[in-house]
Amino acid sequence: MDQFEGILSLFIACMELVLLLNLLIFAEKNSVNKPIILLIFLLMLYQVYEFVICYFGINEPLVVYLAFLGITLLPPLGLLVSLRMFQGNKSWHKVVFLPALFFIFYFPTVLTEFEVVRCTVLYAVYNYPLGTLYGFFYWLPIGIIIILIALTWHRAEEKLPKHLALIMLVSFIVTFVPAGLLFLMSDFMSSIKESILCKIALFLALGLTYFSLKNKSVFGKE
């Protein structure tokens, strides 16, 4: 099976590319859909990097860092989407990117600590610095997203159909809650969390795509 390492990542990348093309062609380019489009692009890009890393046996720290660069921006992008859903486009929302920017600029100073430990058909295992701190700031925005939407979806304004807010909530819960519990209960699953979570996030990409295609004339074009 060695010759198939990374193939699942390539398959998921192709599926996310189809979703991305649909968004670029058919979705309204408003303040909520734009970060969703970027989020799905970064999910796809990570899968491409993982395929390249595993299929071609590349273990260069720079390539691993570039893969992490994209996924580091995913939680704040998701939080930005949820904030704009209910609060509109506020300038202060950009502060959600500060923790991600810290890691993006810190990691190049310890680049040699990035390495691929193992690749299989289903997942890759990485070593990288500040794992615990990175995990905290990665999951914190996700928890805020789920709580925020859970508390406000039923009070969605008339212009935002409640079922769209509910789809957003379900997409985040299905993607992150079971995976988070599994990572807490299993040391092995925790060791492959980045790779597995980005694959499970295909469900999130599907939900976000549906949300973006259906919210035309809701948030206003930019």
Short mmCIF file of C-alpha atoms in Angstrom, two decimals:
data_model
loop_
_atom_site.label_atom_id
_atom_site.label_comp_id
_atom_site.label_asym_id
_atom_site.label_seq_id
_atom_site.Cartn_x
_atom_site.Cartn_y
_atom_site.Cartn_z
CA MET A 1 0.00 0.00 0.00
CA ASP A 2 3.04 2.30 0.14
CA GLN A 3 2.39 3.50 -3.41
CA PHE A 4 -1.02 4.81 -2.30
CA GLU A 5 0.20 7.04 0.53
CA GLY A 6 -1.52 10.40 0.27
CA ILE A 7 -4.14 9.23 -2.24
CA LEU A 8 -7.03 9.94 0.12
CA SER A 9 -5.77 13.51 0.47
CA LEU A 10 -5.72 13.87 -3.31
CA PHE A 11 -9.28 12.53 -3.56
CA ILE A 12 -10.55 14.97 -0.93
CA ALA A 13 -8.65 17.84 -2.57
CA CYS A 14 -10.45 17.08 -5.84
CA MET A 15 -13.84 17.10 -4.11
CA GLU A 16 -13.05 20.41 -2.42
CA LEU A 17 -11.90 21.83 -5.74
CA VAL A 18 -15.35 21.06 -7.18
CA LEU A 19 -16.98 22.83 -4.22
CA LEU A 20 -14.63 25.79 -4.63
CA LEU A 21 -15.39 26.14 -8.34
CA ASN A 22 -19.12 26.10 -7.62
CA LEU A 23 -18.67 28.88 -5.07
CA LEU A 24 -16.52 30.97 -7.40
CA ILE A 25 -19.07 30.66 -10.20
CA PHE A 26 -22.45 30.65 -8.45
CA ALA A 27 -22.11 32.09 -4.91
CA GLU A 28 -22.70 35.75 -4.25
CA LYS A 29 -19.45 37.49 -3.29
CA ASN A 30 -20.61 39.05 -0.03
CA SER A 31 -18.93 39.67 3.33
CA VAL A 32 -19.77 36.18 4.64
CA ASN A 33 -19.16 34.13 1.50
CA LYS A 34 -15.71 35.56 0.79
CA PRO A 35 -14.07 34.13 3.93
CA ILE A 36 -15.94 30.86 3.32
CA ILE A 37 -14.42 30.64 -0.15
CA LEU A 38 -10.96 31.28 1.32
CA LEU A 39 -11.58 28.69 4.05
CA ILE A 40 -12.47 25.97 1.55
CA PHE A 41 -9.48 26.93 -0.61
CA LEU A 42 -7.16 26.50 2.40
CA LEU A 43 -8.72 23.13 3.23
CA MET A 44 -8.09 22.02 -0.34
CA LEU A 45 -4.56 23.41 -0.29
CA TYR A 46 -3.71 21.44 2.86
CA GLN A 47 -4.86 18.22 1.20
CA VAL A 48 -2.67 19.01 -1.81
CA TYR A 49 0.33 19.57 0.47
CA GLU A 50 -0.33 16.33 2.35
CA PHE A 51 -0.59 14.42 -0.92
CA VAL A 52 2.71 15.88 -2.13
CA ILE A 53 4.40 15.22 1.21
CA CYS A 54 3.23 11.61 1.48
CA TYR A 55 3.09 10.43 -2.13
CA PHE A 56 6.47 11.86 -3.12
CA GLY A 57 8.11 11.31 0.28
CA ILE A 58 8.95 14.97 0.84
CA ASN A 59 10.01 15.74 4.41
CA GLU A 60 11.28 19.29 4.01
CA PRO A 61 10.43 21.44 7.07
CA LEU A 62 9.43 24.34 4.80
CA VAL A 63 6.81 22.25 3.00
CA VAL A 64 5.36 21.02 6.31
CA TYR A 65 5.27 24.61 7.58
CA LEU A 66 3.43 25.76 4.46
CA ALA A 67 0.81 23.06 5.05
CA PHE A 68 0.39 24.28 8.64
CA LEU A 69 0.28 27.92 7.54
CA GLY A 70 -3.01 27.33 5.75
CA ILE A 71 -4.75 25.31 8.45
CA THR A 72 -3.68 27.80 11.14
CA LEU A 73 -5.96 30.35 9.49
CA LEU A 74 -9.00 28.05 9.39
CA PRO A 75 -10.41 28.59 12.94
CA PRO A 76 -10.22 32.42 12.82
CA LEU A 77 -11.77 32.38 9.36
CA GLY A 78 -14.63 30.28 10.69
CA LEU A 79 -15.04 32.65 13.62
CA LEU A 80 -15.04 35.61 11.24
CA VAL A 81 -17.83 33.97 9.23
CA SER A 82 -19.98 33.37 12.32
CA LEU A 83 -19.45 36.92 13.60
CA ARG A 84 -20.39 38.45 10.27
CA MET A 85 -23.49 36.26 10.06
CA PHE A 86 -25.05 37.94 13.08
CA GLN A 87 -23.15 41.22 13.52
CA GLY A 88 -22.38 42.35 9.99
CA ASN A 89 -18.95 43.39 8.76
CA LYS A 90 -17.21 45.08 11.71
CA SER A 91 -13.60 46.29 11.61
CA TRP A 92 -12.82 44.84 15.06
CA HIS A 93 -13.53 41.32 13.82
CA LYS A 94 -10.01 41.21 12.39
CA VAL A 95 -8.56 40.74 15.90
CA VAL A 96 -9.57 37.07 15.68
CA PHE A 97 -6.50 36.55 13.48
CA LEU A 98 -3.95 37.73 16.06
CA PRO A 99 -3.20 34.30 17.63
CA ALA A 100 -2.87 32.72 14.18
CA LEU A 101 -0.47 35.47 13.08
CA PHE A 102 1.70 34.79 16.13
CA PHE A 103 2.19 31.16 15.09
CA ILE A 104 2.61 32.02 11.42
CA PHE A 105 5.50 34.38 12.22
CA TYR A 106 6.96 32.33 15.08
CA PHE A 107 7.13 28.97 13.32
CA PRO A 108 9.72 30.08 10.70
CA THR A 109 12.13 30.81 13.57
CA VAL A 110 12.01 27.12 14.59
CA LEU A 111 11.52 25.66 11.13
CA THR A 112 13.80 22.66 11.69
CA GLU A 113 11.39 21.31 14.32
CA PHE A 114 8.80 20.60 11.63
CA GLU A 115 8.95 17.05 10.31
CA VAL A 116 6.80 14.26 8.93
CA VAL A 117 6.95 11.26 11.25
CA ARG A 118 4.81 8.88 9.24
CA CYS A 119 2.55 8.74 6.19
CA THR A 120 -0.18 6.22 5.41
CA VAL A 121 -3.08 6.03 2.99
CA LEU A 122 -5.40 7.58 5.61
CA TYR A 123 -3.29 10.07 7.52
CA ALA A 124 0.05 11.73 8.20
CA VAL A 125 1.80 12.29 11.54
CA TYR A 126 3.75 15.50 12.17
CA ASN A 127 6.10 16.90 14.77
CA TYR A 128 5.98 20.65 15.31
CA PRO A 129 6.81 23.12 18.13
CA LEU A 130 4.41 24.49 20.76
CA GLY A 131 1.93 21.69 20.14
CA THR A 132 -0.14 22.22 23.30
CA LEU A 133 -0.32 26.00 22.93
CA TYR A 134 -1.09 25.67 19.24
CA GLY A 135 -3.89 23.21 20.01
CA PHE A 136 -5.44 25.56 22.58
CA PHE A 137 -5.54 28.53 20.23
CA TYR A 138 -6.73 26.26 17.40
CA TRP A 139 -9.72 24.86 19.29
CA LEU A 140 -10.69 28.04 21.18
CA PRO A 141 -12.22 29.79 18.13
CA ILE A 142 -14.04 26.57 17.18
CA GLY A 143 -15.64 26.40 20.62
CA ILE A 144 -16.64 30.06 20.37
CA ILE A 145 -18.16 29.47 16.91
CA ILE A 146 -20.34 26.60 18.11
CA ILE A 147 -21.48 28.46 21.23
CA LEU A 148 -22.15 31.68 19.30
CA ILE A 149 -24.26 30.02 16.61
CA ALA A 150 -26.02 27.76 19.12
CA LEU A 151 -27.10 30.78 21.16
CA THR A 152 -28.17 32.92 18.22
CA TRP A 153 -29.35 30.72 15.33
CA HIS A 154 -32.95 30.62 16.55
CA ARG A 155 -32.95 34.43 16.69
CA ALA A 156 -31.69 34.81 13.14
CA GLU A 157 -33.16 37.84 11.44
CA GLU A 158 -35.84 37.35 8.84
CA LYS A 159 -33.38 38.06 6.04
CA LEU A 160 -31.27 35.08 7.17
CA PRO A 161 -33.47 31.96 7.11
CA LYS A 162 -33.13 30.01 10.34
CA HIS A 163 -32.44 26.77 8.48
CA LEU A 164 -29.25 28.29 7.02
CA ALA A 165 -27.98 29.22 10.47
CA LEU A 166 -28.91 25.73 11.67
CA ILE A 167 -27.00 24.13 8.78
CA MET A 168 -23.95 26.16 9.76
CA LEU A 169 -24.27 25.02 13.38
CA VAL A 170 -24.73 21.35 12.46
CA SER A 171 -21.77 21.50 10.07
CA PHE A 172 -19.42 22.71 12.81
CA ILE A 173 -20.77 20.29 15.41
CA VAL A 174 -20.56 17.23 13.13
CA THR A 175 -17.04 18.17 12.06
CA PHE A 176 -15.47 19.08 15.38
CA VAL A 177 -17.35 17.67 18.38
CA PRO A 178 -17.00 13.90 17.71
CA ALA A 179 -13.42 14.41 16.51
CA GLY A 180 -12.54 16.49 19.57
CA LEU A 181 -13.90 13.84 21.94
CA LEU A 182 -12.02 11.13 20.07
CA PHE A 183 -8.77 13.07 20.30
CA LEU A 184 -9.25 13.49 24.05
CA MET A 185 -9.90 9.77 24.60
CA SER A 186 -7.15 8.34 22.38
CA ASP A 187 -3.47 9.30 22.41
CA PHE A 188 -3.05 7.72 18.99
CA MET A 189 -5.90 9.74 17.47
CA SER A 190 -4.51 12.85 19.13
CA SER A 191 -1.17 12.26 17.40
CA ILE A 192 -2.82 12.38 13.96
CA LYS A 193 -5.41 15.07 14.72
CA GLU A 194 -4.26 17.63 12.15
CA SER A 195 -4.43 15.17 9.28
CA ILE A 196 -7.67 13.47 10.31
CA LEU A 197 -9.48 16.70 11.21
CA CYS A 198 -8.75 18.27 7.85
CA LYS A 199 -10.24 15.21 6.15
CA ILE A 200 -13.34 15.23 8.36
CA ALA A 201 -13.63 18.93 7.52
CA LEU A 202 -14.97 17.86 4.13
CA PHE A 203 -18.35 17.74 5.92
CA LEU A 204 -17.81 21.36 6.99
CA ALA A 205 -16.91 22.31 3.42
CA LEU A 206 -20.13 20.73 2.15
CA GLY A 207 -22.23 22.59 4.72
CA LEU A 208 -20.50 25.90 4.07
CA THR A 209 -20.91 25.47 0.33
CA TYR A 210 -24.66 24.93 0.66
CA PHE A 211 -24.88 27.92 3.01
CA SER A 212 -23.00 30.16 0.56
CA LEU A 213 -25.02 29.13 -2.47
CA LYS A 214 -28.33 29.76 -0.66
CA ASN A 215 -27.68 33.10 1.05
CA LYS A 216 -27.94 35.31 -2.04
CA SER A 217 -29.16 38.82 -1.33
CA VAL A 218 -28.95 38.16 2.41
CA PHE A 219 -25.73 39.95 3.38
CA GLY A 220 -25.36 42.29 0.41
CA LYS A 221 -22.72 42.29 -2.28
CA GLU A 222 -19.34 43.82 -1.62
#
